[in-house]
mmCIF file of C-alpha atoms in Angstrom:
data_model
loop_
_atom_site.group_PDB
_atom_site.id
_atom_site.type_symbol
_atom_site.label_atom_id
_atom_site.label_comp_id
_atom_site.label_asym_id
_atom_site.label_seq_id
_atom_site.Cartn_x
_atom_site.Cartn_y
_atom_site.Cartn_z
ATOM 1 C CA UNK A 1361 1.380 -22.235 -20.305
ATOM 2 C CA UNK A 1362 3.487 -20.796 -17.496
ATOM 3 C CA UNK A 1363 3.194 -22.211 -14.072
ATOM 4 C CA UNK A 1364 1.087 -20.042 -11.697
ATOM 5 C CA UNK A 1365 1.360 -20.177 -7.947
ATOM 6 C CA UNK A 1366 -0.107 -18.305 -5.226
ATOM 7 C CA UNK A 1367 -0.473 -18.692 -1.448
ATOM 8 C CA UNK A 1368 -2.996 -17.486 1.162
ATOM 9 C CA UNK A 1369 -1.797 -15.612 4.017
ATOM 10 C CA UNK A 1370 -5.194 8.139 -7.312
ATOM 11 C CA UNK A 1371 -4.680 10.431 -10.005
ATOM 12 C CA UNK A 1372 -2.021 11.839 -7.915
ATOM 13 C CA UNK A 1373 -2.515 15.398 -6.827
ATOM 14 C CA UNK A 1374 0.888 16.921 -6.070
ATOM 15 C CA UNK A 1375 1.491 18.197 -2.517
ATOM 16 C CA UNK A 1376 1.499 21.964 -2.642
ATOM 17 C CA UNK A 1377 0.798 25.081 -0.834
ATOM 18 C CA UNK A 1378 -0.585 28.481 -1.809
ATOM 19 C CA UNK A 1379 1.014 31.682 -0.518
ATOM 20 C CA UNK A 1380 -1.510 34.430 0.067
ATOM 21 C CA UNK A 1381 -0.105 37.873 0.421
ATOM 22 C CA UNK A 1382 -1.933 41.168 1.117
ATOM 23 C CA UNK A 1383 -4.005 42.170 -1.850
ATOM 24 C CA UNK A 1384 -4.739 38.532 -2.870
ATOM 25 C CA UNK A 1385 -7.839 38.110 -0.677
ATOM 26 C CA UNK A 1386 -9.970 37.851 -3.762
ATOM 27 C CA UNK A 1387 -8.081 34.800 -4.927
ATOM 28 C CA UNK A 1388 -8.502 33.158 -1.523
ATOM 29 C CA UNK A 1389 -12.241 33.792 -1.593
ATOM 30 C CA UNK A 1390 -12.542 32.171 -5.022
ATOM 31 C CA UNK A 1391 -10.726 29.075 -3.717
ATOM 32 C CA UNK A 1392 -13.051 28.927 -0.746
ATOM 33 C CA UNK A 1393 -16.146 29.361 -2.855
ATOM 34 C CA UNK A 1394 -14.844 26.662 -5.182
ATOM 35 C CA UNK A 1395 -15.126 24.102 -2.359
ATOM 36 C CA UNK A 1396 -11.473 23.787 -1.050
ATOM 37 C CA UNK A 1397 -11.325 22.991 2.624
ATOM 38 C CA UNK A 1398 -8.526 24.686 4.490
ATOM 39 C CA UNK A 1399 -7.162 22.958 7.644
ATOM 40 C CA UNK A 1400 -3.941 22.572 9.445
ATOM 41 C CA UNK A 1401 -5.030 19.497 11.556
ATOM 42 C CA UNK A 1402 -7.852 17.505 9.961
ATOM 43 C CA UNK A 1403 -6.225 16.459 6.714
ATOM 44 C CA UNK A 1404 -2.842 15.619 5.320
ATOM 45 C CA UNK A 1405 -1.516 18.785 3.824
ATOM 46 C CA UNK A 1406 1.428 20.380 2.171
ATOM 47 C CA UNK A 1407 2.262 24.009 2.668
ATOM 48 C CA UNK A 1408 4.530 26.723 1.412
ATOM 49 C CA UNK A 1409 5.679 29.588 3.736
ATOM 50 C CA UNK A 1410 5.128 33.226 2.747
ATOM 51 C CA UNK A 1411 5.807 36.413 4.615
ATOM 52 C CA UNK A 1412 2.201 36.872 5.490
ATOM 53 C CA UNK A 1413 -0.113 33.813 5.331
ATOM 54 C CA UNK A 1414 0.048 30.056 4.659
ATOM 55 C CA UNK A 1415 -2.950 28.293 3.123
ATOM 56 C CA UNK A 1416 -3.279 24.570 3.468
ATOM 57 C CA UNK A 1417 -4.808 22.433 0.774
ATOM 58 C CA UNK A 1418 -5.741 18.764 1.305
ATOM 59 C CA UNK A 1419 -3.937 15.924 -0.510
ATOM 60 C CA UNK A 1420 -6.058 13.436 -2.445
ATOM 61 C CA UNK A 1421 -3.448 10.855 -3.396
ATOM 62 C CA UNK A 1422 -1.623 7.720 -2.695
ATOM 63 C CA UNK A 1423 1.262 8.646 -0.383
ATOM 64 C CA UNK A 1424 3.957 9.909 -2.843
ATOM 65 C CA UNK A 1425 6.725 8.597 -0.585
ATOM 66 C CA UNK A 1426 5.664 5.036 -1.453
ATOM 67 C CA UNK A 1427 7.085 5.722 -4.981
ATOM 68 C CA UNK A 1428 5.102 2.793 -6.494
ATOM 69 C CA UNK A 1429 6.106 1.482 -9.931
ATOM 70 C CA UNK A 1430 3.570 1.474 -12.653
ATOM 71 C CA UNK A 1431 2.756 -2.248 -12.079
ATOM 72 C CA UNK A 1432 2.474 -1.717 -8.322
ATOM 73 C CA UNK A 1433 0.280 1.354 -8.788
ATOM 74 C CA UNK A 1434 -2.061 -0.621 -11.107
ATOM 75 C CA UNK A 1435 -2.401 -3.349 -8.413
ATOM 76 C CA UNK A 1436 -3.057 -0.830 -5.745
ATOM 77 C CA UNK A 1437 -5.866 0.649 -7.770
ATOM 78 C CA UNK A 1438 -7.367 -2.847 -8.149
ATOM 79 C CA UNK A 1439 -7.115 -3.290 -4.371
ATOM 80 C CA UNK A 1440 -8.727 0.074 -3.535
ATOM 81 C CA UNK A 1441 -11.372 0.143 -6.253
ATOM 82 C CA UNK A 1442 -12.651 -3.370 -6.115
ATOM 83 C CA UNK A 1443 -16.436 -3.086 -5.611
ATOM 84 C CA UNK A 1444 -16.380 -5.595 -2.763
ATOM 85 C CA UNK A 1445 -13.608 -3.684 -0.820
ATOM 86 C CA UNK A 1446 -14.895 -3.352 2.756
ATOM 87 C CA UNK A 1447 -12.385 -0.717 3.887
ATOM 88 C CA UNK A 1448 -13.715 2.834 3.597
ATOM 89 C CA UNK A 1449 -10.023 4.138 3.544
ATOM 90 C CA UNK A 1450 -6.751 2.626 2.310
ATOM 91 C CA UNK A 1451 -3.542 4.461 2.315
ATOM 92 C CA UNK A 1452 -0.087 3.518 1.134
ATOM 93 C CA UNK A 1453 2.486 3.305 3.855
ATOM 94 C CA UNK A 1454 6.168 3.721 2.714
ATOM 95 C CA UNK A 1455 7.606 1.045 5.069
ATOM 96 C CA UNK A 1456 5.007 -1.487 3.924
ATOM 97 C CA UNK A 1457 5.665 -0.654 0.285
ATOM 98 C CA UNK A 1458 9.432 -1.046 0.857
ATOM 99 C CA UNK A 1459 9.060 -4.364 2.611
ATOM 100 C CA UNK A 1460 6.567 -5.651 -0.055
ATOM 101 C CA UNK A 1461 8.974 -4.749 -2.878
ATOM 102 C CA UNK A 1462 11.974 -6.281 -1.041
ATOM 103 C CA UNK A 1463 9.952 -9.504 -0.494
ATOM 104 C CA UNK A 1464 9.126 -9.737 -4.197
ATOM 105 C CA UNK A 1465 12.776 -9.249 -5.128
ATOM 106 C CA UNK A 1466 14.010 -11.645 -2.508
ATOM 107 C CA UNK A 1467 11.732 -14.430 -3.716
ATOM 108 C CA UNK A 1468 12.946 -14.053 -7.227
ATOM 109 C CA UNK A 1469 16.624 -13.645 -6.422
ATOM 110 C CA UNK A 1470 16.757 -16.569 -3.917
ATOM 111 C CA UNK A 1471 14.284 -18.644 -6.053
ATOM 112 C CA UNK A 1472 11.696 -19.436 -3.373
ATOM 113 C CA UNK A 1473 7.951 -18.791 -3.077
ATOM 114 C CA UNK A 1474 6.389 -18.470 0.351
ATOM 115 C CA UNK A 1475 5.645 -16.261 3.261
ATOM 116 C CA UNK A 1476 8.667 -17.367 5.182
ATOM 117 C CA UNK A 1477 12.098 -16.534 3.636
ATOM 118 C CA UNK A 1478 15.069 -18.906 3.688
ATOM 119 C CA UNK A 1479 16.315 -17.305 6.895
ATOM 120 C CA UNK A 1480 13.092 -18.276 8.703
ATOM 121 C CA UNK A 1481 11.449 -14.820 8.858
ATOM 122 C CA UNK A 1482 7.902 -13.970 7.826
ATOM 123 C CA UNK A 1483 6.293 -10.699 7.022
ATOM 124 C CA UNK A 1484 5.167 -9.770 10.550
ATOM 125 C CA UNK A 1485 8.832 -9.895 11.649
ATOM 126 C CA UNK A 1486 10.157 -8.101 8.662
ATOM 127 C CA UNK A 1487 7.836 -5.042 8.772
ATOM 128 C CA UNK A 1488 8.479 -4.642 12.479
ATOM 129 C CA UNK A 1489 12.276 -4.735 11.834
ATOM 130 C CA UNK A 1490 11.766 -2.086 9.265
ATOM 131 C CA UNK A 1491 10.032 0.117 11.784
ATOM 132 C CA UNK A 1492 6.337 -0.554 11.330
ATOM 133 C CA UNK A 1493 5.120 -1.850 14.785
ATOM 134 C CA UNK A 1494 2.106 -4.241 14.636
ATOM 135 C CA UNK A 1495 -0.499 -4.688 17.361
ATOM 136 C CA UNK A 1496 0.741 -6.866 20.257
ATOM 137 C CA UNK A 1497 -1.928 -9.512 19.528
ATOM 138 C CA UNK A 1498 -0.553 -10.200 16.079
ATOM 139 C CA UNK A 1499 1.632 -13.249 15.629
ATOM 140 C CA UNK A 1500 4.962 -12.280 17.092
ATOM 141 C CA UNK A 1501 6.850 -15.442 16.067
ATOM 142 C CA UNK A 1502 9.670 -15.130 13.600
ATOM 143 C CA UNK A 1503 7.643 -16.610 10.760
ATOM 144 C CA UNK A 1504 4.319 -15.019 11.625
ATOM 145 C CA UNK A 1505 2.008 -13.726 8.916
ATOM 146 C CA UNK A 1506 -1.232 -11.778 9.568
ATOM 147 C CA UNK A 1507 -0.591 -9.249 6.794
ATOM 148 C CA UNK A 1508 0.612 -10.619 3.449
ATOM 149 C CA UNK A 1509 -0.713 -12.212 0.276
ATOM 150 C CA UNK A 1510 1.515 -13.226 -2.588
ATOM 151 C CA UNK A 1511 1.223 -14.332 -6.113
ATOM 152 C CA UNK A 1512 3.832 -15.762 -8.513
ATOM 153 C CA UNK A 1513 3.810 -16.166 -12.307
ATOM 154 C CA UNK A 1514 1.226 -13.607 -13.291
ATOM 155 C CA UNK A 1515 2.514 -11.241 -15.923
ATOM 156 C CA UNK A 1516 0.011 -8.440 -15.363
ATOM 157 C CA UNK A 1517 -1.539 -6.732 -12.324
ATOM 158 C CA UNK A 1518 -5.061 -7.742 -13.459
ATOM 159 C CA UNK A 1519 -4.062 -11.318 -13.882
ATOM 160 C CA UNK A 1520 -2.511 -11.365 -10.381
ATOM 161 C CA UNK A 1521 -5.503 -9.773 -8.875
ATOM 162 C CA UNK A 1522 -7.937 -12.182 -10.491
ATOM 163 C CA UNK A 1523 -6.028 -15.181 -9.276
ATOM 164 C CA UNK A 1524 -5.817 -13.748 -5.801
ATOM 165 C CA UNK A 1525 -9.578 -13.238 -5.858
ATOM 166 C CA UNK A 1526 -10.089 -16.845 -6.844
ATOM 167 C CA UNK A 1527 -8.916 -17.845 -3.359
ATOM 168 C CA UNK A 1528 -11.261 -17.333 -0.521
ATOM 169 C CA UNK A 1529 -8.416 -16.810 1.962
ATOM 170 C CA UNK A 1530 -6.978 -14.023 -0.196
ATOM 171 C CA UNK A 1531 -10.361 -12.416 -0.729
ATOM 172 C CA UNK A 1532 -10.930 -12.315 3.019
ATOM 173 C CA UNK A 1533 -7.555 -10.721 3.556
ATOM 174 C CA UNK A 1534 -7.440 -8.269 0.629
ATOM 175 C CA UNK A 1535 -10.993 -7.127 0.678
ATOM 176 C CA UNK A 1536 -11.357 -6.918 4.514
ATOM 177 C CA UNK A 1537 -14.228 -9.394 4.653
ATOM 178 C CA UNK A 1538 -13.846 -9.844 8.420
ATOM 179 C CA UNK A 1539 -13.145 -7.262 11.149
ATOM 180 C CA UNK A 1540 -9.550 -8.368 11.765
ATOM 181 C CA UNK A 1541 -8.507 -7.566 8.173
ATOM 182 C CA UNK A 1542 -10.929 -4.690 7.692
ATOM 183 C CA UNK A 1543 -8.979 -2.814 10.376
ATOM 184 C CA UNK A 1544 -5.854 -3.000 8.248
ATOM 185 C CA UNK A 1545 -6.051 0.287 6.432
ATOM 186 C CA UNK A 1546 -2.344 0.818 5.555
ATOM 187 C CA UNK A 1547 -0.979 -1.068 2.648
ATOM 188 C CA UNK A 1548 2.121 -1.684 0.504
ATOM 189 C CA UNK A 1549 2.472 -3.247 -2.897
ATOM 190 C CA UNK A 1550 5.658 -4.958 -4.206
ATOM 191 C CA UNK A 1551 6.389 -6.364 -7.734
ATOM 192 C CA UNK A 1552 9.561 -7.837 -9.183
ATOM 193 C CA UNK A 1553 10.394 -9.419 -12.447
ATOM 194 C CA UNK A 1554 13.394 -11.810 -12.138
ATOM 195 C CA UNK A 1555 13.749 -13.527 -15.527
ATOM 196 C CA UNK A 1556 15.746 -16.581 -14.495
ATOM 197 C CA UNK A 1557 13.703 -17.455 -11.419
ATOM 198 C CA UNK A 1558 11.021 -20.053 -10.980
ATOM 199 C CA UNK A 1559 8.052 -17.902 -11.505
ATOM 200 C CA UNK A 1560 9.583 -14.807 -13.096
ATOM 201 C CA UNK A 1561 6.892 -12.365 -11.799
ATOM 202 C CA UNK A 1562 6.401 -11.855 -8.155
ATOM 203 C CA UNK A 1563 3.579 -9.813 -6.502
ATOM 204 C CA UNK A 1564 3.254 -8.966 -2.822
ATOM 205 C CA UNK A 1565 0.398 -7.142 -1.143
ATOM 206 C CA UNK A 1566 0.711 -6.234 2.577
ATOM 207 C CA UNK A 1567 -2.075 -4.720 4.546
ATOM 208 C CA UNK A 1568 -1.650 -3.708 8.217
ATOM 209 C CA UNK A 1569 -2.342 -1.181 10.886
ATOM 210 C CA UNK A 1570 -0.130 0.081 13.690
ATOM 211 C CA UNK A 1571 -0.829 -0.841 17.246
ATOM 212 C CA UNK A 1572 0.685 -0.948 20.687
#
């Protein structure tokens, strides 16, 4: 049996727009009667310009710019759809996704497992260096961690999730079981398989929210 280690601490609808020209009012009315909500400010939208009108349609998806792998997407769905998840909304942030994946790769390549890398930097520092600014009351030390859970050795997203859920600390973080973590509605998922490393499979989940 392989060694397992872990530490504490949507169908995708493509972004699109519909051009409505004169004479196409009937199509627009059908869309409205079908329940589409058109807005330029209330929802995240994509649009396509026409000579006459632009119609905005809402996106119902994980942010496509995160470019999650199949394994990362599967773990994201477990995070979002867990029946005990306390956050009403979770959205993938591309910076958090990038840092999470780089963290997974780095642990495998440099053969360590922990929230602090060999250079002495933790996830709080790393996401802020990448451009995602955390609230001022978060740990601002180089090795600070208020945002990351990691798992090593699990070969599937479900196994990684189940092992994380077996730790109360991880459950509190990932399911938002207290107000501090419940406020973290942005997330990023990272996965790496490094065959010659200690654990082989590395999983990283970062949840956070931006603050002054």
